[in-house]
Each structure stands twice: as C-alpha cells, then as structure tokens.
mmCIF file with all atom_site columns, C-alpha atoms in Angstrom:
data_model
loop_
_atom_site.group_PDB
_atom_site.id
_atom_site.type_symbol
_atom_site.label_atom_id
_atom_site.label_alt_id
_atom_site.label_comp_id
_atom_site.label_asym_id
_atom_site.label_entity_id
_atom_site.label_seq_id
_atom_site.pdbx_PDB_ins_code
_atom_site.Cartn_x
_atom_site.Cartn_y
_atom_site.Cartn_z
_atom_site.occupancy
_atom_site.B_iso_or_equiv
_atom_site.pdbx_formal_charge
_atom_site.auth_seq_id
_atom_site.auth_comp_id
_atom_site.auth_asym_id
_atom_site.auth_atom_id
_atom_site.pdbx_PDB_model_num
ATOM 1   C CA . UNK A 1 1   ? 0.000   0.000   0.000   1.00 64.00 ? 857  UNK A CA 1
ATOM 2   C CA . UNK A 1 2   ? 2.536   2.624   1.145   1.00 81.00 ? 858  UNK A CA 1
ATOM 3   C CA . UNK A 1 3   ? 6.313   2.528   1.142   1.00 86.00 ? 859  UNK A CA 1
ATOM 4   C CA . UNK A 1 4   ? 7.656   2.117   4.699   1.00 86.00 ? 860  UNK A CA 1
ATOM 5   C CA . UNK A 1 5   ? 10.266  4.813   3.990   1.00 90.00 ? 861  UNK A CA 1
ATOM 6   C CA . UNK A 1 6   ? 7.476   7.317   3.329   1.00 90.00 ? 862  UNK A CA 1
ATOM 7   C CA . UNK A 1 7   ? 5.876   6.513   6.686   1.00 90.00 ? 863  UNK A CA 1
ATOM 8   C CA . UNK A 1 8   ? 9.226   6.907   8.464   1.00 91.00 ? 864  UNK A CA 1
ATOM 9   C CA . UNK A 1 9   ? 9.874   10.247  6.771   1.00 92.00 ? 865  UNK A CA 1
ATOM 10  C CA . UNK A 1 10  ? 6.386   11.446  7.751   1.00 91.00 ? 866  UNK A CA 1
ATOM 11  C CA . UNK A 1 11  ? 6.976   10.369  11.341  1.00 92.00 ? 867  UNK A CA 1
ATOM 12  C CA . UNK A 1 12  ? 10.313  12.198  11.324  1.00 92.00 ? 868  UNK A CA 1
ATOM 13  C CA . UNK A 1 13  ? 8.484   15.452  10.599  1.00 90.00 ? 869  UNK A CA 1
ATOM 14  C CA . UNK A 1 14  ? 8.851   15.649  6.809   1.00 91.00 ? 870  UNK A CA 1
ATOM 15  C CA . UNK A 1 15  ? 5.678   17.602  5.974   1.00 90.00 ? 871  UNK A CA 1
ATOM 16  C CA . UNK A 1 16  ? 5.869   16.815  2.231   1.00 92.00 ? 872  UNK A CA 1
ATOM 17  C CA . UNK A 1 17  ? 6.160   13.095  3.007   1.00 91.00 ? 873  UNK A CA 1
ATOM 18  C CA . UNK A 1 18  ? 3.133   13.306  5.298   1.00 91.00 ? 874  UNK A CA 1
ATOM 19  C CA . UNK A 1 19  ? 1.050   15.055  2.644   1.00 91.00 ? 875  UNK A CA 1
ATOM 20  C CA . UNK A 1 20  ? 2.151   12.493  0.030   1.00 93.00 ? 876  UNK A CA 1
ATOM 21  C CA . UNK A 1 21  ? 1.279   9.701   2.448   1.00 92.00 ? 877  UNK A CA 1
ATOM 22  C CA . UNK A 1 22  ? -2.204  11.092  3.082   1.00 92.00 ? 878  UNK A CA 1
ATOM 23  C CA . UNK A 1 23  ? -2.818  11.501  -0.649  1.00 92.00 ? 879  UNK A CA 1
ATOM 24  C CA . UNK A 1 24  ? -1.769  7.916   -1.288  1.00 92.00 ? 880  UNK A CA 1
ATOM 25  C CA . UNK A 1 25  ? -4.206  6.498   1.258   1.00 93.00 ? 881  UNK A CA 1
ATOM 26  C CA . UNK A 1 26  ? -7.166  8.852   0.865   1.00 92.00 ? 882  UNK A CA 1
ATOM 27  C CA . UNK A 1 27  ? -9.033  6.806   -1.770  1.00 91.00 ? 883  UNK A CA 1
ATOM 28  C CA . UNK A 1 28  ? -8.531  3.613   0.246   1.00 90.00 ? 884  UNK A CA 1
ATOM 29  C CA . UNK A 1 29  ? -9.799  5.380   3.378   1.00 92.00 ? 885  UNK A CA 1
ATOM 30  C CA . UNK A 1 30  ? -12.853 6.750   1.542   1.00 92.00 ? 886  UNK A CA 1
ATOM 31  C CA . UNK A 1 31  ? -13.641 3.403   -0.088  1.00 89.00 ? 887  UNK A CA 1
ATOM 32  C CA . UNK A 1 32  ? -13.572 1.634   3.266   1.00 88.00 ? 888  UNK A CA 1
ATOM 33  C CA . UNK A 1 33  ? -15.752 4.301   4.868   1.00 88.00 ? 889  UNK A CA 1
ATOM 34  C CA . UNK A 1 34  ? -18.224 4.119   1.991   1.00 87.00 ? 890  UNK A CA 1
ATOM 35  C CA . UNK A 1 35  ? -18.462 0.316   2.120   1.00 83.00 ? 891  UNK A CA 1
ATOM 36  C CA . UNK A 1 36  ? -19.156 0.407   5.833   1.00 82.00 ? 892  UNK A CA 1
ATOM 37  C CA . UNK A 1 37  ? -21.468 3.428   5.961   1.00 83.00 ? 893  UNK A CA 1
ATOM 38  C CA . UNK A 1 38  ? -23.084 3.132   2.496   1.00 80.00 ? 894  UNK A CA 1
ATOM 39  C CA . UNK A 1 39  ? -23.628 6.874   2.341   1.00 83.00 ? 895  UNK A CA 1
ATOM 40  C CA . UNK A 1 40  ? -21.469 9.242   0.339   1.00 87.00 ? 896  UNK A CA 1
ATOM 41  C CA . UNK A 1 41  ? -21.666 12.205  2.720   1.00 88.00 ? 897  UNK A CA 1
ATOM 42  C CA . UNK A 1 42  ? -21.075 10.083  5.819   1.00 89.00 ? 898  UNK A CA 1
ATOM 43  C CA . UNK A 1 43  ? -18.144 8.386   4.072   1.00 89.00 ? 899  UNK A CA 1
ATOM 44  C CA . UNK A 1 44  ? -16.643 11.759  3.142   1.00 91.00 ? 900  UNK A CA 1
ATOM 45  C CA . UNK A 1 45  ? -17.017 12.948  6.745   1.00 92.00 ? 901  UNK A CA 1
ATOM 46  C CA . UNK A 1 46  ? -15.554 9.739   8.155   1.00 92.00 ? 902  UNK A CA 1
ATOM 47  C CA . UNK A 1 47  ? -12.647 9.672   5.721   1.00 93.00 ? 903  UNK A CA 1
ATOM 48  C CA . UNK A 1 48  ? -11.838 13.325  6.429   1.00 93.00 ? 904  UNK A CA 1
ATOM 49  C CA . UNK A 1 49  ? -11.927 12.611  10.166  1.00 94.00 ? 905  UNK A CA 1
ATOM 50  C CA . UNK A 1 50  ? -9.733  9.522   9.679   1.00 94.00 ? 906  UNK A CA 1
ATOM 51  C CA . UNK A 1 51  ? -7.167  11.419  7.591   1.00 93.00 ? 907  UNK A CA 1
ATOM 52  C CA . UNK A 1 52  ? -7.057  14.181  10.187  1.00 93.00 ? 908  UNK A CA 1
ATOM 53  C CA . UNK A 1 53  ? -6.537  11.606  12.930  1.00 93.00 ? 909  UNK A CA 1
ATOM 54  C CA . UNK A 1 54  ? -3.767  9.931   10.921  1.00 92.00 ? 910  UNK A CA 1
ATOM 55  C CA . UNK A 1 55  ? -2.187  13.358  10.367  1.00 92.00 ? 911  UNK A CA 1
ATOM 56  C CA . UNK A 1 56  ? -2.191  14.169  14.071  1.00 91.00 ? 912  UNK A CA 1
ATOM 57  C CA . UNK A 1 57  ? -1.337  10.665  15.329  1.00 91.00 ? 913  UNK A CA 1
ATOM 58  C CA . UNK A 1 58  ? 1.282   9.546   12.791  1.00 91.00 ? 914  UNK A CA 1
ATOM 59  C CA . UNK A 1 59  ? 3.899   9.489   15.544  1.00 90.00 ? 915  UNK A CA 1
ATOM 60  C CA . UNK A 1 60  ? 1.845   6.982   17.544  1.00 90.00 ? 916  UNK A CA 1
ATOM 61  C CA . UNK A 1 61  ? 2.120   4.414   14.733  1.00 89.00 ? 917  UNK A CA 1
ATOM 62  C CA . UNK A 1 62  ? 4.454   1.622   15.738  1.00 85.00 ? 918  UNK A CA 1
ATOM 63  C CA . UNK A 1 63  ? 5.739   -0.963  13.320  1.00 81.00 ? 919  UNK A CA 1
ATOM 64  C CA . UNK A 1 64  ? 4.177   -3.788  15.341  1.00 79.00 ? 920  UNK A CA 1
ATOM 65  C CA . UNK A 1 65  ? 1.387   -3.785  12.779  1.00 78.00 ? 921  UNK A CA 1
ATOM 66  C CA . UNK A 1 66  ? 1.338   -3.058  9.063   1.00 86.00 ? 922  UNK A CA 1
ATOM 67  C CA . UNK A 1 67  ? 0.640   0.586   8.261   1.00 90.00 ? 923  UNK A CA 1
ATOM 68  C CA . UNK A 1 68  ? -2.470  -0.358  6.267   1.00 87.00 ? 924  UNK A CA 1
ATOM 69  C CA . UNK A 1 69  ? -3.781  -2.274  9.286   1.00 87.00 ? 925  UNK A CA 1
ATOM 70  C CA . UNK A 1 70  ? -3.213  0.724   11.546  1.00 90.00 ? 926  UNK A CA 1
ATOM 71  C CA . UNK A 1 71  ? -5.020  2.997   9.050   1.00 91.00 ? 927  UNK A CA 1
ATOM 72  C CA . UNK A 1 72  ? -7.821  0.467   8.656   1.00 88.00 ? 928  UNK A CA 1
ATOM 73  C CA . UNK A 1 73  ? -8.352  0.323   12.417  1.00 87.00 ? 929  UNK A CA 1
ATOM 74  C CA . UNK A 1 74  ? -8.692  4.101   12.568  1.00 92.00 ? 930  UNK A CA 1
ATOM 75  C CA . UNK A 1 75  ? -11.162 4.242   9.662   1.00 91.00 ? 931  UNK A CA 1
ATOM 76  C CA . UNK A 1 76  ? -13.212 1.307   10.903  1.00 87.00 ? 932  UNK A CA 1
ATOM 77  C CA . UNK A 1 77  ? -13.465 2.684   14.434  1.00 86.00 ? 933  UNK A CA 1
ATOM 78  C CA . UNK A 1 78  ? -14.597 6.084   13.165  1.00 89.00 ? 934  UNK A CA 1
ATOM 79  C CA . UNK A 1 79  ? -17.184 4.424   10.920  1.00 85.00 ? 935  UNK A CA 1
ATOM 80  C CA . UNK A 1 80  ? -18.457 2.224   13.728  1.00 78.00 ? 936  UNK A CA 1
ATOM 81  C CA . UNK A 1 81  ? -18.821 5.307   15.931  1.00 80.00 ? 937  UNK A CA 1
ATOM 82  C CA . UNK A 1 82  ? -20.739 7.112   13.174  1.00 76.00 ? 938  UNK A CA 1
ATOM 83  C CA . UNK A 1 83  ? -22.860 4.030   12.512  1.00 66.00 ? 939  UNK A CA 1
ATOM 84  C CA . UNK A 1 84  ? -23.820 3.783   16.178  1.00 67.00 ? 940  UNK A CA 1
ATOM 85  C CA . UNK A 1 85  ? -24.767 7.466   16.345  1.00 69.00 ? 941  UNK A CA 1
ATOM 86  C CA . UNK A 1 86  ? -26.632 7.564   13.046  1.00 59.00 ? 942  UNK A CA 1
ATOM 87  C CA . UNK A 1 87  ? -30.282 6.924   12.579  1.00 49.00 ? 943  UNK A CA 1
ATOM 88  C CA . UNK A 1 88  ? -31.141 4.560   9.741   1.00 48.00 ? 944  UNK A CA 1
ATOM 89  C CA . UNK A 1 89  ? -31.472 6.325   6.393   1.00 45.00 ? 945  UNK A CA 1
ATOM 90  C CA . UNK A 1 90  ? -32.335 5.134   2.924   1.00 43.00 ? 946  UNK A CA 1
ATOM 91  C CA . UNK A 1 91  ? -30.209 6.176   -0.012  1.00 43.00 ? 947  UNK A CA 1
ATOM 92  C CA . UNK A 1 92  ? -32.138 6.987   -3.185  1.00 39.00 ? 948  UNK A CA 1
ATOM 93  C CA . UNK A 1 93  ? -29.058 7.493   -5.343  1.00 45.00 ? 949  UNK A CA 1
ATOM 94  C CA . UNK A 1 94  ? -28.944 5.178   -8.322  1.00 44.00 ? 950  UNK A CA 1
ATOM 95  C CA . UNK A 1 95  ? -25.879 4.566   -10.443 1.00 44.00 ? 951  UNK A CA 1
ATOM 96  C CA . UNK A 1 96  ? -26.019 5.363   -14.140 1.00 45.00 ? 952  UNK A CA 1
ATOM 97  C CA . UNK A 1 97  ? -25.554 2.450   -16.510 1.00 45.00 ? 953  UNK A CA 1
ATOM 98  C CA . UNK A 1 98  ? -24.082 2.912   -19.965 1.00 47.00 ? 954  UNK A CA 1
ATOM 99  C CA . UNK A 1 99  ? -24.164 0.320   -22.697 1.00 44.00 ? 955  UNK A CA 1
ATOM 100 C CA . UNK A 1 100 ? -22.263 -0.260  -25.890 1.00 48.00 ? 956  UNK A CA 1
ATOM 101 C CA . UNK A 1 101 ? -23.439 -2.241  -28.891 1.00 46.00 ? 957  UNK A CA 1
ATOM 102 C CA . UNK A 1 102 ? -21.311 -5.261  -27.900 1.00 49.00 ? 958  UNK A CA 1
ATOM 103 C CA . UNK A 1 103 ? -22.699 -5.543  -24.397 1.00 49.00 ? 959  UNK A CA 1
ATOM 104 C CA . UNK A 1 104 ? -25.507 -7.845  -23.475 1.00 53.00 ? 960  UNK A CA 1
ATOM 105 C CA . UNK A 1 105 ? -28.055 -5.372  -22.086 1.00 51.00 ? 961  UNK A CA 1
ATOM 106 C CA . UNK A 1 106 ? -29.994 -8.014  -20.152 1.00 51.00 ? 962  UNK A CA 1
ATOM 107 C CA . UNK A 1 107 ? -26.784 -9.276  -18.536 1.00 51.00 ? 963  UNK A CA 1
ATOM 108 C CA . UNK A 1 108 ? -25.741 -5.721  -17.604 1.00 51.00 ? 964  UNK A CA 1
ATOM 109 C CA . UNK A 1 109 ? -29.125 -4.979  -16.044 1.00 53.00 ? 965  UNK A CA 1
ATOM 110 C CA . UNK A 1 110 ? -29.157 -8.231  -14.070 1.00 51.00 ? 966  UNK A CA 1
ATOM 111 C CA . UNK A 1 111 ? -25.564 -7.616  -12.919 1.00 53.00 ? 967  UNK A CA 1
ATOM 112 C CA . UNK A 1 112 ? -26.608 -4.173  -11.756 1.00 56.00 ? 968  UNK A CA 1
ATOM 113 C CA . UNK A 1 113 ? -29.516 -5.655  -9.810  1.00 59.00 ? 969  UNK A CA 1
ATOM 114 C CA . UNK A 1 114 ? -27.286 -8.322  -8.301  1.00 60.00 ? 970  UNK A CA 1
ATOM 115 C CA . UNK A 1 115 ? -24.678 -5.775  -7.191  1.00 66.00 ? 971  UNK A CA 1
ATOM 116 C CA . UNK A 1 116 ? -27.401 -3.595  -5.668  1.00 71.00 ? 972  UNK A CA 1
ATOM 117 C CA . UNK A 1 117 ? -28.969 -6.575  -3.905  1.00 74.00 ? 973  UNK A CA 1
ATOM 118 C CA . UNK A 1 118 ? -25.601 -7.726  -2.553  1.00 78.00 ? 974  UNK A CA 1
ATOM 119 C CA . UNK A 1 119 ? -24.940 -4.213  -1.234  1.00 77.00 ? 975  UNK A CA 1
ATOM 120 C CA . UNK A 1 120 ? -28.390 -4.153  0.399   1.00 80.00 ? 976  UNK A CA 1
ATOM 121 C CA . UNK A 1 121 ? -27.819 -7.614  1.887   1.00 83.00 ? 977  UNK A CA 1
ATOM 122 C CA . UNK A 1 122 ? -24.471 -6.513  3.341   1.00 84.00 ? 978  UNK A CA 1
ATOM 123 C CA . UNK A 1 123 ? -26.192 -3.444  4.794   1.00 82.00 ? 979  UNK A CA 1
ATOM 124 C CA . UNK A 1 124 ? -28.660 -5.719  6.612   1.00 86.00 ? 980  UNK A CA 1
ATOM 125 C CA . UNK A 1 125 ? -25.871 -7.568  8.407   1.00 87.00 ? 981  UNK A CA 1
ATOM 126 C CA . UNK A 1 126 ? -25.170 -6.702  12.033  1.00 87.00 ? 982  UNK A CA 1
ATOM 127 C CA . UNK A 1 127 ? -22.445 -4.078  12.373  1.00 83.00 ? 983  UNK A CA 1
ATOM 128 C CA . UNK A 1 128 ? -19.690 -6.505  13.467  1.00 85.00 ? 984  UNK A CA 1
ATOM 129 C CA . UNK A 1 129 ? -20.459 -8.926  10.638  1.00 90.00 ? 985  UNK A CA 1
ATOM 130 C CA . UNK A 1 130 ? -20.588 -6.114  8.071   1.00 88.00 ? 986  UNK A CA 1
ATOM 131 C CA . UNK A 1 131 ? -17.160 -4.854  9.149   1.00 87.00 ? 987  UNK A CA 1
ATOM 132 C CA . UNK A 1 132 ? -15.458 -8.220  8.657   1.00 90.00 ? 988  UNK A CA 1
ATOM 133 C CA . UNK A 1 133 ? -17.216 -8.793  5.311   1.00 88.00 ? 989  UNK A CA 1
ATOM 134 C CA . UNK A 1 134 ? -16.124 -5.379  4.040   1.00 85.00 ? 990  UNK A CA 1
ATOM 135 C CA . UNK A 1 135 ? -12.543 -5.915  5.144   1.00 85.00 ? 991  UNK A CA 1
ATOM 136 C CA . UNK A 1 136 ? -12.324 -9.472  3.810   1.00 86.00 ? 992  UNK A CA 1
ATOM 137 C CA . UNK A 1 137 ? -14.179 -9.319  0.512   1.00 81.00 ? 993  UNK A CA 1
ATOM 138 C CA . UNK A 1 138 ? -14.116 -5.666  -0.478  1.00 77.00 ? 994  UNK A CA 1
ATOM 139 C CA . UNK A 1 139 ? -10.728 -4.623  0.924   1.00 78.00 ? 995  UNK A CA 1
ATOM 140 C CA . UNK A 1 140 ? -9.058  -8.038  0.503   1.00 80.00 ? 996  UNK A CA 1
ATOM 141 C CA . UNK A 1 141 ? -7.649  -8.199  4.044   1.00 84.00 ? 997  UNK A CA 1
ATOM 142 C CA . UNK A 1 142 ? -6.367  -11.498 5.405   1.00 88.00 ? 998  UNK A CA 1
ATOM 143 C CA . UNK A 1 143 ? -7.995  -12.979 8.502   1.00 91.00 ? 999  UNK A CA 1
ATOM 144 C CA . UNK A 1 144 ? -4.971  -11.896 10.545  1.00 90.00 ? 1000 UNK A CA 1
ATOM 145 C CA . UNK A 1 145 ? -5.167  -8.340  9.225   1.00 87.00 ? 1001 UNK A CA 1
ATOM 146 C CA . UNK A 1 146 ? -8.883  -8.184  10.042  1.00 89.00 ? 1002 UNK A CA 1
ATOM 147 C CA . UNK A 1 147 ? -8.244  -9.468  13.561  1.00 90.00 ? 1003 UNK A CA 1
ATOM 148 C CA . UNK A 1 148 ? -5.550  -6.878  14.050  1.00 87.00 ? 1004 UNK A CA 1
ATOM 149 C CA . UNK A 1 149 ? -7.593  -4.034  12.512  1.00 83.00 ? 1005 UNK A CA 1
ATOM 150 C CA . UNK A 1 150 ? -10.660 -4.719  14.606  1.00 87.00 ? 1006 UNK A CA 1
ATOM 151 C CA . UNK A 1 151 ? -8.733  -5.835  17.677  1.00 88.00 ? 1007 UNK A CA 1
ATOM 152 C CA . UNK A 1 152 ? -10.498 -9.199  17.688  1.00 90.00 ? 1008 UNK A CA 1
ATOM 153 C CA . UNK A 1 153 ? -9.251  -12.742 18.243  1.00 94.00 ? 1009 UNK A CA 1
ATOM 154 C CA . UNK A 1 154 ? -8.628  -14.623 14.997  1.00 93.00 ? 1010 UNK A CA 1
ATOM 155 C CA . UNK A 1 155 ? -11.278 -17.235 15.816  1.00 95.00 ? 1011 UNK A CA 1
ATOM 156 C CA . UNK A 1 156 ? -13.848 -14.483 16.377  1.00 94.00 ? 1012 UNK A CA 1
ATOM 157 C CA . UNK A 1 157 ? -13.097 -13.085 12.920  1.00 93.00 ? 1013 UNK A CA 1
ATOM 158 C CA . UNK A 1 158 ? -13.553 -16.540 11.394  1.00 94.00 ? 1014 UNK A CA 1
ATOM 159 C CA . UNK A 1 159 ? -16.793 -17.012 13.315  1.00 94.00 ? 1015 UNK A CA 1
ATOM 160 C CA . UNK A 1 160 ? -18.145 -13.605 12.244  1.00 93.00 ? 1016 UNK A CA 1
ATOM 161 C CA . UNK A 1 161 ? -17.306 -14.343 8.598   1.00 92.00 ? 1017 UNK A CA 1
ATOM 162 C CA . UNK A 1 162 ? -18.925 -17.765 8.793   1.00 93.00 ? 1018 UNK A CA 1
ATOM 163 C CA . UNK A 1 163 ? -22.123 -16.321 10.281  1.00 93.00 ? 1019 UNK A CA 1
ATOM 164 C CA . UNK A 1 164 ? -22.113 -13.399 7.862   1.00 90.00 ? 1020 UNK A CA 1
ATOM 165 C CA . UNK A 1 165 ? -21.856 -15.766 4.881   1.00 88.00 ? 1021 UNK A CA 1
ATOM 166 C CA . UNK A 1 166 ? -24.789 -17.778 6.258   1.00 89.00 ? 1022 UNK A CA 1
ATOM 167 C CA . UNK A 1 167 ? -26.859 -14.630 6.631   1.00 89.00 ? 1023 UNK A CA 1
ATOM 168 C CA . UNK A 1 168 ? -25.935 -13.452 3.144   1.00 86.00 ? 1024 UNK A CA 1
ATOM 169 C CA . UNK A 1 169 ? -26.941 -16.828 1.717   1.00 85.00 ? 1025 UNK A CA 1
ATOM 170 C CA . UNK A 1 170 ? -30.367 -16.467 3.292   1.00 86.00 ? 1026 UNK A CA 1
ATOM 171 C CA . UNK A 1 171 ? -30.740 -12.889 2.140   1.00 81.00 ? 1027 UNK A CA 1
ATOM 172 C CA . UNK A 1 172 ? -29.673 -13.762 -1.420  1.00 79.00 ? 1028 UNK A CA 1
ATOM 173 C CA . UNK A 1 173 ? -31.397 -17.126 -1.780  1.00 77.00 ? 1029 UNK A CA 1
ATOM 174 C CA . UNK A 1 174 ? -33.369 -15.996 -4.859  1.00 64.00 ? 1030 UNK A CA 1
ATOM 175 C CA . UNK A 1 175 ? -30.101 -15.695 -6.795  1.00 58.00 ? 1031 UNK A CA 1
ATOM 176 C CA . UNK A 1 176 ? -28.873 -19.076 -5.546  1.00 54.00 ? 1032 UNK A CA 1
ATOM 177 C CA . UNK A 1 177 ? -32.024 -20.691 -6.893  1.00 55.00 ? 1033 UNK A CA 1
ATOM 178 C CA . UNK A 1 178 ? -31.553 -18.948 -10.226 1.00 54.00 ? 1034 UNK A CA 1
ATOM 179 C CA . UNK A 1 179 ? -34.531 -16.752 -9.518  1.00 50.00 ? 1035 UNK A CA 1
ATOM 180 C CA . UNK A 1 180 ? -34.935 -13.216 -10.562 1.00 48.00 ? 1036 UNK A CA 1
ATOM 181 C CA . UNK A 1 181 ? -35.374 -10.119 -8.576  1.00 47.00 ? 1037 UNK A CA 1
ATOM 182 C CA . UNK A 1 182 ? -38.929 -9.384  -7.830  1.00 46.00 ? 1038 UNK A CA 1
#
C-alpha cells in the first residue's frame, strides 16, 4: 500500500512526506468508509476525520502492525462510531448504466440488480459482521489483518465471517435458486 520509507519520513516530521502519504491512502480510506457506511456524505465525513486523525497521530504508529492495518483500524473505528450514532437512512441514489453495442443489455441490467442486492444484503448484516465482510471481501484483508484491525481474536473473525456468509446466503437465496429479482 505505502512505502515504509514514506511513513518513516512522515513520522520524522517531513511535511511533504506526510502530505504524500495522506494523498496515497485517501481513496482507500474513503472506499472503506463508503463500504461500511453506504452513504457518500457520511463516508466523506468519516474519511476526512480519519485522515485528520492519521495526520495528528502519525507518531503513535508503531511498526508492530502493518501501516495499512493501523489505518484500517482508525477508519473502521470512526465508521463504527458514526454508525452507532446515526439513525437509519435510505439512499435513493442510483448509479447510471451505460451500454455499448457489444454488451448484453440483459446481462448488464441483471448484474446491476445483483450488485445492488448484494450491497443491500451486506447493509442488513449486524455491524460486526458487516465490518469483517467489508474488510475481507471488499478490501481483501487477510484474517490476521482483520483481527488486528478490529482488535479481535482470529477465531472471532472466522466465526463472524462464517455467520455473515450464512446470513448473506439467506438474504440472497433468490439468486442461488436462479430466480430473478422481484
């Protein structure tokens, strides 16, 4: 994700290195916040708060953990705090779909529905299950990195992922049966 030398230079007080570091991680931070919060404005707020915290706490980073794990812990904790404080809202934003002559329009539409339904199913998961799913499948973290990021025992991470997959199977059973969205 980020060169260790850049982190060390930022910790040593090199302002340019710190700004470069923050620019390199900002899209990752936003993406994580968006996957967890599923709201653009909340994700922007959370990612800005996370980047500010990283900026002010860079000297507290110790090389016991990977830098990306340390960043992920900060982002996830901020998102969990926002999620706990927030009242449930429904997003009405829809994504535009564009088609070319070579594309199978029916396939594209069904893929769009599937992606939307998967996102909605993930949103229905309990907060702790959603966090591990986002980190594992959307951010491609290893089980160990998830455990470290969320400060959980490895077996708890495995258990949460197992239960989350079961819940997602139930929520998405129409697709498993080859059914269509209704």
